[in-house]
mmCIF file of N, CA, C and O in Angstrom:
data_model
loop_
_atom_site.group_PDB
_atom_site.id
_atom_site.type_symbol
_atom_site.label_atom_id
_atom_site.label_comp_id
_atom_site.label_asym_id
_atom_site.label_seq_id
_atom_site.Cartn_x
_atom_site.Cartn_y
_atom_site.Cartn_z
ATOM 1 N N UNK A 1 77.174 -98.558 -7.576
ATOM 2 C CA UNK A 1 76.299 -97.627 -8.251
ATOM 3 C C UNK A 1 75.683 -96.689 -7.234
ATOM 4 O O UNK A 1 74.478 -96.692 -6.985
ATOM 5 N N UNK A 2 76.529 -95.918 -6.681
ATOM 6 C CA UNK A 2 76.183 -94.717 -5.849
ATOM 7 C C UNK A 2 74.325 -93.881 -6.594
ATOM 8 O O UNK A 2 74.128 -93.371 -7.697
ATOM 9 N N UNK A 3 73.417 -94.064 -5.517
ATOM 10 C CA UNK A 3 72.505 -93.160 -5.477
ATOM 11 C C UNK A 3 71.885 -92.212 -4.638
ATOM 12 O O UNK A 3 71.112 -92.630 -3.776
ATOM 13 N N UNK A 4 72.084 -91.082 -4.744
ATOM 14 C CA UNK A 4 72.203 -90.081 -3.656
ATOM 15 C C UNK A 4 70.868 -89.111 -3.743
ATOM 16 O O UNK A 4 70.531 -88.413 -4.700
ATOM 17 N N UNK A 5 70.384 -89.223 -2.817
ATOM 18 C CA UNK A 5 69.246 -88.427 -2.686
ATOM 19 C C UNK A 5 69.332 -87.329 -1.427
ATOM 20 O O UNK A 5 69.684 -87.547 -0.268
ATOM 21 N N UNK A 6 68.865 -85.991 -2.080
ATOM 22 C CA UNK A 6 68.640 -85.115 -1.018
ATOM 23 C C UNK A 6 67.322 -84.230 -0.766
ATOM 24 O O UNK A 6 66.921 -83.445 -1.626
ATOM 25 N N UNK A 7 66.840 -84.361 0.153
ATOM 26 C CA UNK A 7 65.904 -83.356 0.814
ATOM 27 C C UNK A 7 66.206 -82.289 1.518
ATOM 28 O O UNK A 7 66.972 -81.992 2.435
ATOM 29 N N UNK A 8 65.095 -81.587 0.594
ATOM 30 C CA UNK A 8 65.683 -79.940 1.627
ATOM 31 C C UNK A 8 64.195 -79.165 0.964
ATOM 32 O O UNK A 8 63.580 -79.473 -0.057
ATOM 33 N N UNK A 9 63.933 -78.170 1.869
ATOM 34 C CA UNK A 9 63.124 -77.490 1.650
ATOM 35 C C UNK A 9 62.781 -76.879 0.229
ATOM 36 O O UNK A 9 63.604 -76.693 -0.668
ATOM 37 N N UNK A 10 61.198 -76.553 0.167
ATOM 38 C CA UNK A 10 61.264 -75.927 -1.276
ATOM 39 C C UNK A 10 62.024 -74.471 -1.314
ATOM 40 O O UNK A 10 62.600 -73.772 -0.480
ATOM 41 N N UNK A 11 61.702 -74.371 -2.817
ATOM 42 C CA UNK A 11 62.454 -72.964 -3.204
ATOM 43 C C UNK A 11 63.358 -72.214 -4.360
ATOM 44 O O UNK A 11 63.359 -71.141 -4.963
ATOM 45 N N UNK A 12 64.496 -74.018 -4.276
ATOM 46 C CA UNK A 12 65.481 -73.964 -5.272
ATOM 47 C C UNK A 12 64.683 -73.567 -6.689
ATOM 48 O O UNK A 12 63.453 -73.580 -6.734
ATOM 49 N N UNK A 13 65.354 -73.281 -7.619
ATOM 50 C CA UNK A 13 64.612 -73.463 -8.855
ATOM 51 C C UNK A 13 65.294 -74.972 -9.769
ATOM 52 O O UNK A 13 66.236 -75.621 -9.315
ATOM 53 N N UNK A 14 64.721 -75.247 -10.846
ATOM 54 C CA UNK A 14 65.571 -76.230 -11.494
ATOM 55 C C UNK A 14 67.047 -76.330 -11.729
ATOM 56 O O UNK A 14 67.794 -77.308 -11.752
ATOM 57 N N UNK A 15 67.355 -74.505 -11.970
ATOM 58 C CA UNK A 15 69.163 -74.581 -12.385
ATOM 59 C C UNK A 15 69.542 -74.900 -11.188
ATOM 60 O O UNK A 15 70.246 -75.910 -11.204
ATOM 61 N N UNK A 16 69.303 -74.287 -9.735
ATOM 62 C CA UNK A 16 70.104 -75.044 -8.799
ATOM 63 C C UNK A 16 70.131 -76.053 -8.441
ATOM 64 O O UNK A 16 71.142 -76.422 -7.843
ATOM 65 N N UNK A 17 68.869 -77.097 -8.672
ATOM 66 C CA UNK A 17 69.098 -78.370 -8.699
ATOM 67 C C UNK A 17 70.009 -79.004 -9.450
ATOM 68 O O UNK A 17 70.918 -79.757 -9.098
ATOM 69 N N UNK A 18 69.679 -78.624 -10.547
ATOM 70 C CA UNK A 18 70.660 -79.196 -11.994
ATOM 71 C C UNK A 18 72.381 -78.962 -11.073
ATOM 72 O O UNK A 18 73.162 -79.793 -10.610
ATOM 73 N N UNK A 19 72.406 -77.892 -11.110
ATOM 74 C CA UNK A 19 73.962 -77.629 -10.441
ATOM 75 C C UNK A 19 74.627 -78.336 -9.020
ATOM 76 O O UNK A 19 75.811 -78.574 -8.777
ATOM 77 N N UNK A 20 73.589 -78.542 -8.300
ATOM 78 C CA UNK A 20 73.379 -79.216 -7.321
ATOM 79 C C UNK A 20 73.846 -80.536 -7.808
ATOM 80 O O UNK A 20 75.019 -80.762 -7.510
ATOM 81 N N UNK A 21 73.109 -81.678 -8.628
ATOM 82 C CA UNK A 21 72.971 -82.739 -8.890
ATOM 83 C C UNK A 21 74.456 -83.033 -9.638
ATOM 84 O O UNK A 21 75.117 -84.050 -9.426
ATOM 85 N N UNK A 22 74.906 -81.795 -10.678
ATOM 86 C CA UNK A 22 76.272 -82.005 -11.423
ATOM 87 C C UNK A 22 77.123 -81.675 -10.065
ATOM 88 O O UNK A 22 78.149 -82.320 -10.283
ATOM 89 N N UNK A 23 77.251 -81.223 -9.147
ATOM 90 C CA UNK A 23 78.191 -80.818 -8.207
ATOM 91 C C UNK A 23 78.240 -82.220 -7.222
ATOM 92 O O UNK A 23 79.331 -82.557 -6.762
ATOM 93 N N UNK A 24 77.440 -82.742 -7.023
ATOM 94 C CA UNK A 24 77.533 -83.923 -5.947
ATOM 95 C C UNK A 24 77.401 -85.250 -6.905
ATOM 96 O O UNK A 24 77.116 -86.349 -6.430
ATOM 97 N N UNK A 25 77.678 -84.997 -8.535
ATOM 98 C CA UNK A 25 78.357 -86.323 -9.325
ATOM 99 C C UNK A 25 79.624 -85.895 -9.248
ATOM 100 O O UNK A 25 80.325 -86.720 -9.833
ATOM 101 N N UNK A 26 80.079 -85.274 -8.943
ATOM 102 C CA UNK A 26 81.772 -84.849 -9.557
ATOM 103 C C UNK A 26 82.197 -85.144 -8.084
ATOM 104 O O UNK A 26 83.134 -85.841 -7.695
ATOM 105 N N UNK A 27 81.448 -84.572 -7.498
ATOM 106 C CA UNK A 27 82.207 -85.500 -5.751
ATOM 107 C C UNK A 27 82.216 -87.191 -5.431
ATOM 108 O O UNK A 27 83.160 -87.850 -4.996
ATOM 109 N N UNK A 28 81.254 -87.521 -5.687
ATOM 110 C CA UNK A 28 81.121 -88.746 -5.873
ATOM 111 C C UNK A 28 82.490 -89.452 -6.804
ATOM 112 O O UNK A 28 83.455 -90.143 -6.474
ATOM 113 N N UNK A 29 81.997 -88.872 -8.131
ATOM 114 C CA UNK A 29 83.931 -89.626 -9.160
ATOM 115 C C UNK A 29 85.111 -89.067 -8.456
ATOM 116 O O UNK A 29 86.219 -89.603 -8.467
ATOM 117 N N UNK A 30 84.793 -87.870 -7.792
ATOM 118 C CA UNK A 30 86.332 -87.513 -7.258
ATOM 119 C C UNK A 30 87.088 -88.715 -6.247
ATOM 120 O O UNK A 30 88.228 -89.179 -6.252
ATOM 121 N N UNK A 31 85.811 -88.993 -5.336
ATOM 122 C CA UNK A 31 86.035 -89.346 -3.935
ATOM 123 C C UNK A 31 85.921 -91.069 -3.934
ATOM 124 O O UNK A 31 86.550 -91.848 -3.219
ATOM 125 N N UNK A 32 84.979 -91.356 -4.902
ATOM 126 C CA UNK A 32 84.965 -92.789 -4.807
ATOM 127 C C UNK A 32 84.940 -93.503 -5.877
ATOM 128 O O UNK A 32 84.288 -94.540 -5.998
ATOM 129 N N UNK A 33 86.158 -92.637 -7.340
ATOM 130 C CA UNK A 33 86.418 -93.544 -8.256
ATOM 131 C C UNK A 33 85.547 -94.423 -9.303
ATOM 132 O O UNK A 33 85.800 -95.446 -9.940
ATOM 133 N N UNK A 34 83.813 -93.138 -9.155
ATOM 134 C CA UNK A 34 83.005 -93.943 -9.689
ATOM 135 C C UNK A 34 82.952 -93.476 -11.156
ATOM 136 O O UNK A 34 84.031 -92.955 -11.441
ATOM 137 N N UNK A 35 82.227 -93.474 -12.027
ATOM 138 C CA UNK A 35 82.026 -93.418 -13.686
ATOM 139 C C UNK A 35 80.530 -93.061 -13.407
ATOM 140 O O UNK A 35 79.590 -93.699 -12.934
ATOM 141 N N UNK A 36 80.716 -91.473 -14.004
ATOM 142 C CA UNK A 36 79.653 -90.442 -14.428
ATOM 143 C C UNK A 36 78.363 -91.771 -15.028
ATOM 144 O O UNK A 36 77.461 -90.944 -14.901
ATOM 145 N N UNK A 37 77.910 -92.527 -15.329
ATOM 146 C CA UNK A 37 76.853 -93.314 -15.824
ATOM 147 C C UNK A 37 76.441 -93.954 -14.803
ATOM 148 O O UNK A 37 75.215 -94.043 -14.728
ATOM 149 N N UNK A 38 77.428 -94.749 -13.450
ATOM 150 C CA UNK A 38 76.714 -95.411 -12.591
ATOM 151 C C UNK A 38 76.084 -94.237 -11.553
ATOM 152 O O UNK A 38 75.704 -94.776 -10.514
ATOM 153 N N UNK A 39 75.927 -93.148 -11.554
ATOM 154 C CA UNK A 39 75.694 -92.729 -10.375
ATOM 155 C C UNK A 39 73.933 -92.057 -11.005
ATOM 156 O O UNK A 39 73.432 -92.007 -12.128
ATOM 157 N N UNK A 40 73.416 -91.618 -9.561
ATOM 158 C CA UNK A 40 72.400 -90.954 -9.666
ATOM 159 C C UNK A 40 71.622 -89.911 -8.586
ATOM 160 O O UNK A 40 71.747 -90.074 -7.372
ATOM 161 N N UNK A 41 71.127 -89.251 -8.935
ATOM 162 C CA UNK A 41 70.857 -88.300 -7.706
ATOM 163 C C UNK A 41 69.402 -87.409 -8.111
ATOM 164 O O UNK A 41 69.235 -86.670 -9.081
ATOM 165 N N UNK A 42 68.472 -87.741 -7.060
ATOM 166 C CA UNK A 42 67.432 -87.152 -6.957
ATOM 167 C C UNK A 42 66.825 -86.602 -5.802
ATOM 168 O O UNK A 42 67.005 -87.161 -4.719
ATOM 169 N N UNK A 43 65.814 -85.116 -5.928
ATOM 170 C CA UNK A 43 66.185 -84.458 -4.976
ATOM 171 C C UNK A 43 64.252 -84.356 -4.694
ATOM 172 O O UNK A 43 63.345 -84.444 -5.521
ATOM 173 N N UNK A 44 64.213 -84.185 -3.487
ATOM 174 C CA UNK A 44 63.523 -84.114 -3.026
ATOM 175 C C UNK A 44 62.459 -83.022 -2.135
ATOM 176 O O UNK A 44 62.310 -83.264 -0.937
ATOM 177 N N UNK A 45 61.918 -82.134 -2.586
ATOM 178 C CA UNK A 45 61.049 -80.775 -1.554
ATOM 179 C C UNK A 45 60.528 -81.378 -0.739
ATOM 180 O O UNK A 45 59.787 -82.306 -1.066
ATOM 181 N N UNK A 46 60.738 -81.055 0.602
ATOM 182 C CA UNK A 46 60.137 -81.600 1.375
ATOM 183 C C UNK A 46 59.490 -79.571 2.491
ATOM 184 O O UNK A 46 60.269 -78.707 2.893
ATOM 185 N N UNK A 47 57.619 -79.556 2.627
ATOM 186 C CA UNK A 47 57.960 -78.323 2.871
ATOM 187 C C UNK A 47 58.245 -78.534 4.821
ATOM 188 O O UNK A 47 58.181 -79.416 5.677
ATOM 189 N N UNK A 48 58.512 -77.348 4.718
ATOM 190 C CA UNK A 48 58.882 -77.025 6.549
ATOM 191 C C UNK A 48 58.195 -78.021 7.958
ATOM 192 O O UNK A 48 58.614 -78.679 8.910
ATOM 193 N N UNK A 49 56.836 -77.593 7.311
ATOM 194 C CA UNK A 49 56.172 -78.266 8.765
ATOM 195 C C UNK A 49 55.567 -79.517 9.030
ATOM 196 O O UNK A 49 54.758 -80.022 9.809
ATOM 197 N N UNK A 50 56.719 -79.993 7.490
ATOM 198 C CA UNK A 50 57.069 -82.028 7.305
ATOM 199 C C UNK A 50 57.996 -82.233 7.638
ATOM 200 O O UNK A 50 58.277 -83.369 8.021
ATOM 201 N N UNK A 51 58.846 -81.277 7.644
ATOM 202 C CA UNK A 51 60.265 -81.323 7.591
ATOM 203 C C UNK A 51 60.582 -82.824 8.882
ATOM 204 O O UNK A 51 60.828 -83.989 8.572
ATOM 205 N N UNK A 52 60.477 -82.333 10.084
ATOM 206 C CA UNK A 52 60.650 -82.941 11.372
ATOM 207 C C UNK A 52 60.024 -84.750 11.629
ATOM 208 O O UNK A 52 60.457 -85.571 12.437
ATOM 209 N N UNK A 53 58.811 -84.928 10.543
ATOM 210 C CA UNK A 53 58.458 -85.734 10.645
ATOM 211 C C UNK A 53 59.272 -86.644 9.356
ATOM 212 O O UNK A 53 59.851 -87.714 9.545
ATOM 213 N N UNK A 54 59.182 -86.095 8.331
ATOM 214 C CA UNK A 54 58.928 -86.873 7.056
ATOM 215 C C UNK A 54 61.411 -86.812 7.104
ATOM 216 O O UNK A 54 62.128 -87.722 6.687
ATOM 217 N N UNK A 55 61.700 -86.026 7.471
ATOM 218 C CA UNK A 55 62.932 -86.010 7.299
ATOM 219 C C UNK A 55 63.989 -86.130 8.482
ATOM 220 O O UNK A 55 65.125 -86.574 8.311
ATOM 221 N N UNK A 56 63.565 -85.752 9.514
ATOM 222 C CA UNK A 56 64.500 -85.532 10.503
ATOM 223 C C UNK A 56 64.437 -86.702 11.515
ATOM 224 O O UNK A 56 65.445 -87.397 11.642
ATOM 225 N N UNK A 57 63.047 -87.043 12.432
ATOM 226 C CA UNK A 57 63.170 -88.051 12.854
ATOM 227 C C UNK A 57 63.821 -89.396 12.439
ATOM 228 O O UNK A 57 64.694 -90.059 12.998
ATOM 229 N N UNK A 58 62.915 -89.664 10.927
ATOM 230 C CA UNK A 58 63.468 -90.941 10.100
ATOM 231 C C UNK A 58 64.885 -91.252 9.863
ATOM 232 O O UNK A 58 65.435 -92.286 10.241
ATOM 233 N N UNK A 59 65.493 -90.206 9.156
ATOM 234 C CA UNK A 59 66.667 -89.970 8.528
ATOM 235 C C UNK A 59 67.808 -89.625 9.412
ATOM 236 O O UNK A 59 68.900 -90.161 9.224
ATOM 237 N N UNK A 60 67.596 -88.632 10.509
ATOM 238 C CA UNK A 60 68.580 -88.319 11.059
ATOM 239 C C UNK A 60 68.936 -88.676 12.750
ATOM 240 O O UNK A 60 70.001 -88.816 13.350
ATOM 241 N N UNK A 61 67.712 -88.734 13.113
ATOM 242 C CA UNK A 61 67.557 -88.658 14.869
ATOM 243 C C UNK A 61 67.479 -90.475 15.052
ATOM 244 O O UNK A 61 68.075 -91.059 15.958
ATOM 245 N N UNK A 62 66.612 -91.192 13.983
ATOM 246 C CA UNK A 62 66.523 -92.562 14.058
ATOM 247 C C UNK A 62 67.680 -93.531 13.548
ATOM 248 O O UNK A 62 67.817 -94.746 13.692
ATOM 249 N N UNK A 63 68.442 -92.610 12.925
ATOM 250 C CA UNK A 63 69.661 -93.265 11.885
ATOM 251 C C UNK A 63 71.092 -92.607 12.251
ATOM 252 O O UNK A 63 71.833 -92.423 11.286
ATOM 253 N N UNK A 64 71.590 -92.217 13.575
ATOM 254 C CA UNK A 64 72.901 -91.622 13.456
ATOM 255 C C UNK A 64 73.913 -92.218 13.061
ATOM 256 O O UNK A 64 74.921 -91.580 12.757
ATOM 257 N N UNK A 65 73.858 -93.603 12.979
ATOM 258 C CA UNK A 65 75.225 -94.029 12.808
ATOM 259 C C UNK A 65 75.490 -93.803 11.386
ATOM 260 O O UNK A 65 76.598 -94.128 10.959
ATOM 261 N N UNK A 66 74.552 -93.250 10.528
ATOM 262 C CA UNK A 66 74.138 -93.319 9.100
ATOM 263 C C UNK A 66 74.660 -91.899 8.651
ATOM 264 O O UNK A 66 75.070 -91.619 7.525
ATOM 265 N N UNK A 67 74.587 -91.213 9.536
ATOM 266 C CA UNK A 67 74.732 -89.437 9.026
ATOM 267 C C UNK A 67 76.147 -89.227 9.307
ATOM 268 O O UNK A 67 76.626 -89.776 10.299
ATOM 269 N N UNK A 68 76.831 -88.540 8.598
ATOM 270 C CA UNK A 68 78.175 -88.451 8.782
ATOM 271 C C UNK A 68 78.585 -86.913 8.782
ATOM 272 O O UNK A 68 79.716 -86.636 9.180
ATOM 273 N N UNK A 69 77.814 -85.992 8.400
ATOM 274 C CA UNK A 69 77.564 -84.567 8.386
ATOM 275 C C UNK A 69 76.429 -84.645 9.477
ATOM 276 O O UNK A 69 75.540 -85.356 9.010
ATOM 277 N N UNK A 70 76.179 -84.318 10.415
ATOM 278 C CA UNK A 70 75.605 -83.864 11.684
ATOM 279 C C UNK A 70 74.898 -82.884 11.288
ATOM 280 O O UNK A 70 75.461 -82.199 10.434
ATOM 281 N N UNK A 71 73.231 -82.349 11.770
ATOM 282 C CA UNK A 71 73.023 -81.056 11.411
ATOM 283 C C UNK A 71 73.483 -80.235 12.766
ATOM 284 O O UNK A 71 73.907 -80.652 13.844
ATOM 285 N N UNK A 72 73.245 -78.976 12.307
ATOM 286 C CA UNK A 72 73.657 -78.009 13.790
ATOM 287 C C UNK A 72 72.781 -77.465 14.586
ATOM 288 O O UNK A 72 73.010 -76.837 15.619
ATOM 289 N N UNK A 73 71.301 -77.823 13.877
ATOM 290 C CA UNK A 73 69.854 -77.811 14.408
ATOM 291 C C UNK A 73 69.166 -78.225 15.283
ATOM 292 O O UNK A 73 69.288 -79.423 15.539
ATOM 293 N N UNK A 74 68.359 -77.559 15.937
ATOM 294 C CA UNK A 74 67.692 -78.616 17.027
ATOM 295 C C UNK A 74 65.849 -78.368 16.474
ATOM 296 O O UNK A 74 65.092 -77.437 16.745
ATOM 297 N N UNK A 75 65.635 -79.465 15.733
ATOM 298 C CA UNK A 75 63.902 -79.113 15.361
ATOM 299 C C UNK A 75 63.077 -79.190 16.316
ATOM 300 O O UNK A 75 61.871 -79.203 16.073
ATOM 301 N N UNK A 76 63.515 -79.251 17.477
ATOM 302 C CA UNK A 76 62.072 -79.373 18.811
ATOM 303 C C UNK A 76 62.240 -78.016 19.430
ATOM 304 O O UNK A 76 61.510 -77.579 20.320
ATOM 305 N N UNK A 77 63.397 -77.295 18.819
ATOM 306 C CA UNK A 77 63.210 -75.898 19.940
ATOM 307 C C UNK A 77 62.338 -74.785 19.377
ATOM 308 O O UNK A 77 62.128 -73.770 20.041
#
């Protein structure tokens, strides 16, 4: 039961979430054979000058073996 959550800055409005959320279920059944009911996905605003604390350290800098898309960012410069 794939549940996928993403953070990203504010901004989006609801339709791009919505489109967002239908676009990364259809990857999910494409890629890992799952059924549109087990999956779920909720998204998260997180604003800018949390970003580094609340998202990047935790998630990405503390967890690499976890990230499989790399960002191309460097948040300390």
């Amino acid at each position: 039961m794939p549940h996928l959550i993403v953070k990203m800055l504010p901004g989006r409005s609801e339709e791009q979430k919505r489109k967002l959320a239908d676009a990364l279920t259809q990857a999910v059944i494409d890629s890992l054979n799952s059924q549109d009911k087990s999956i779920s996905v909720s998204i998260e605003d997180v604003p800018e000058e949390e970003w580094t604390r609340k998202v990047y350290i935790p998630d990405i800098q503390d967890k690499p073996d976890l990230v499989y898309k790399k960002p191309g960012y460097d948040p300390f410069a």
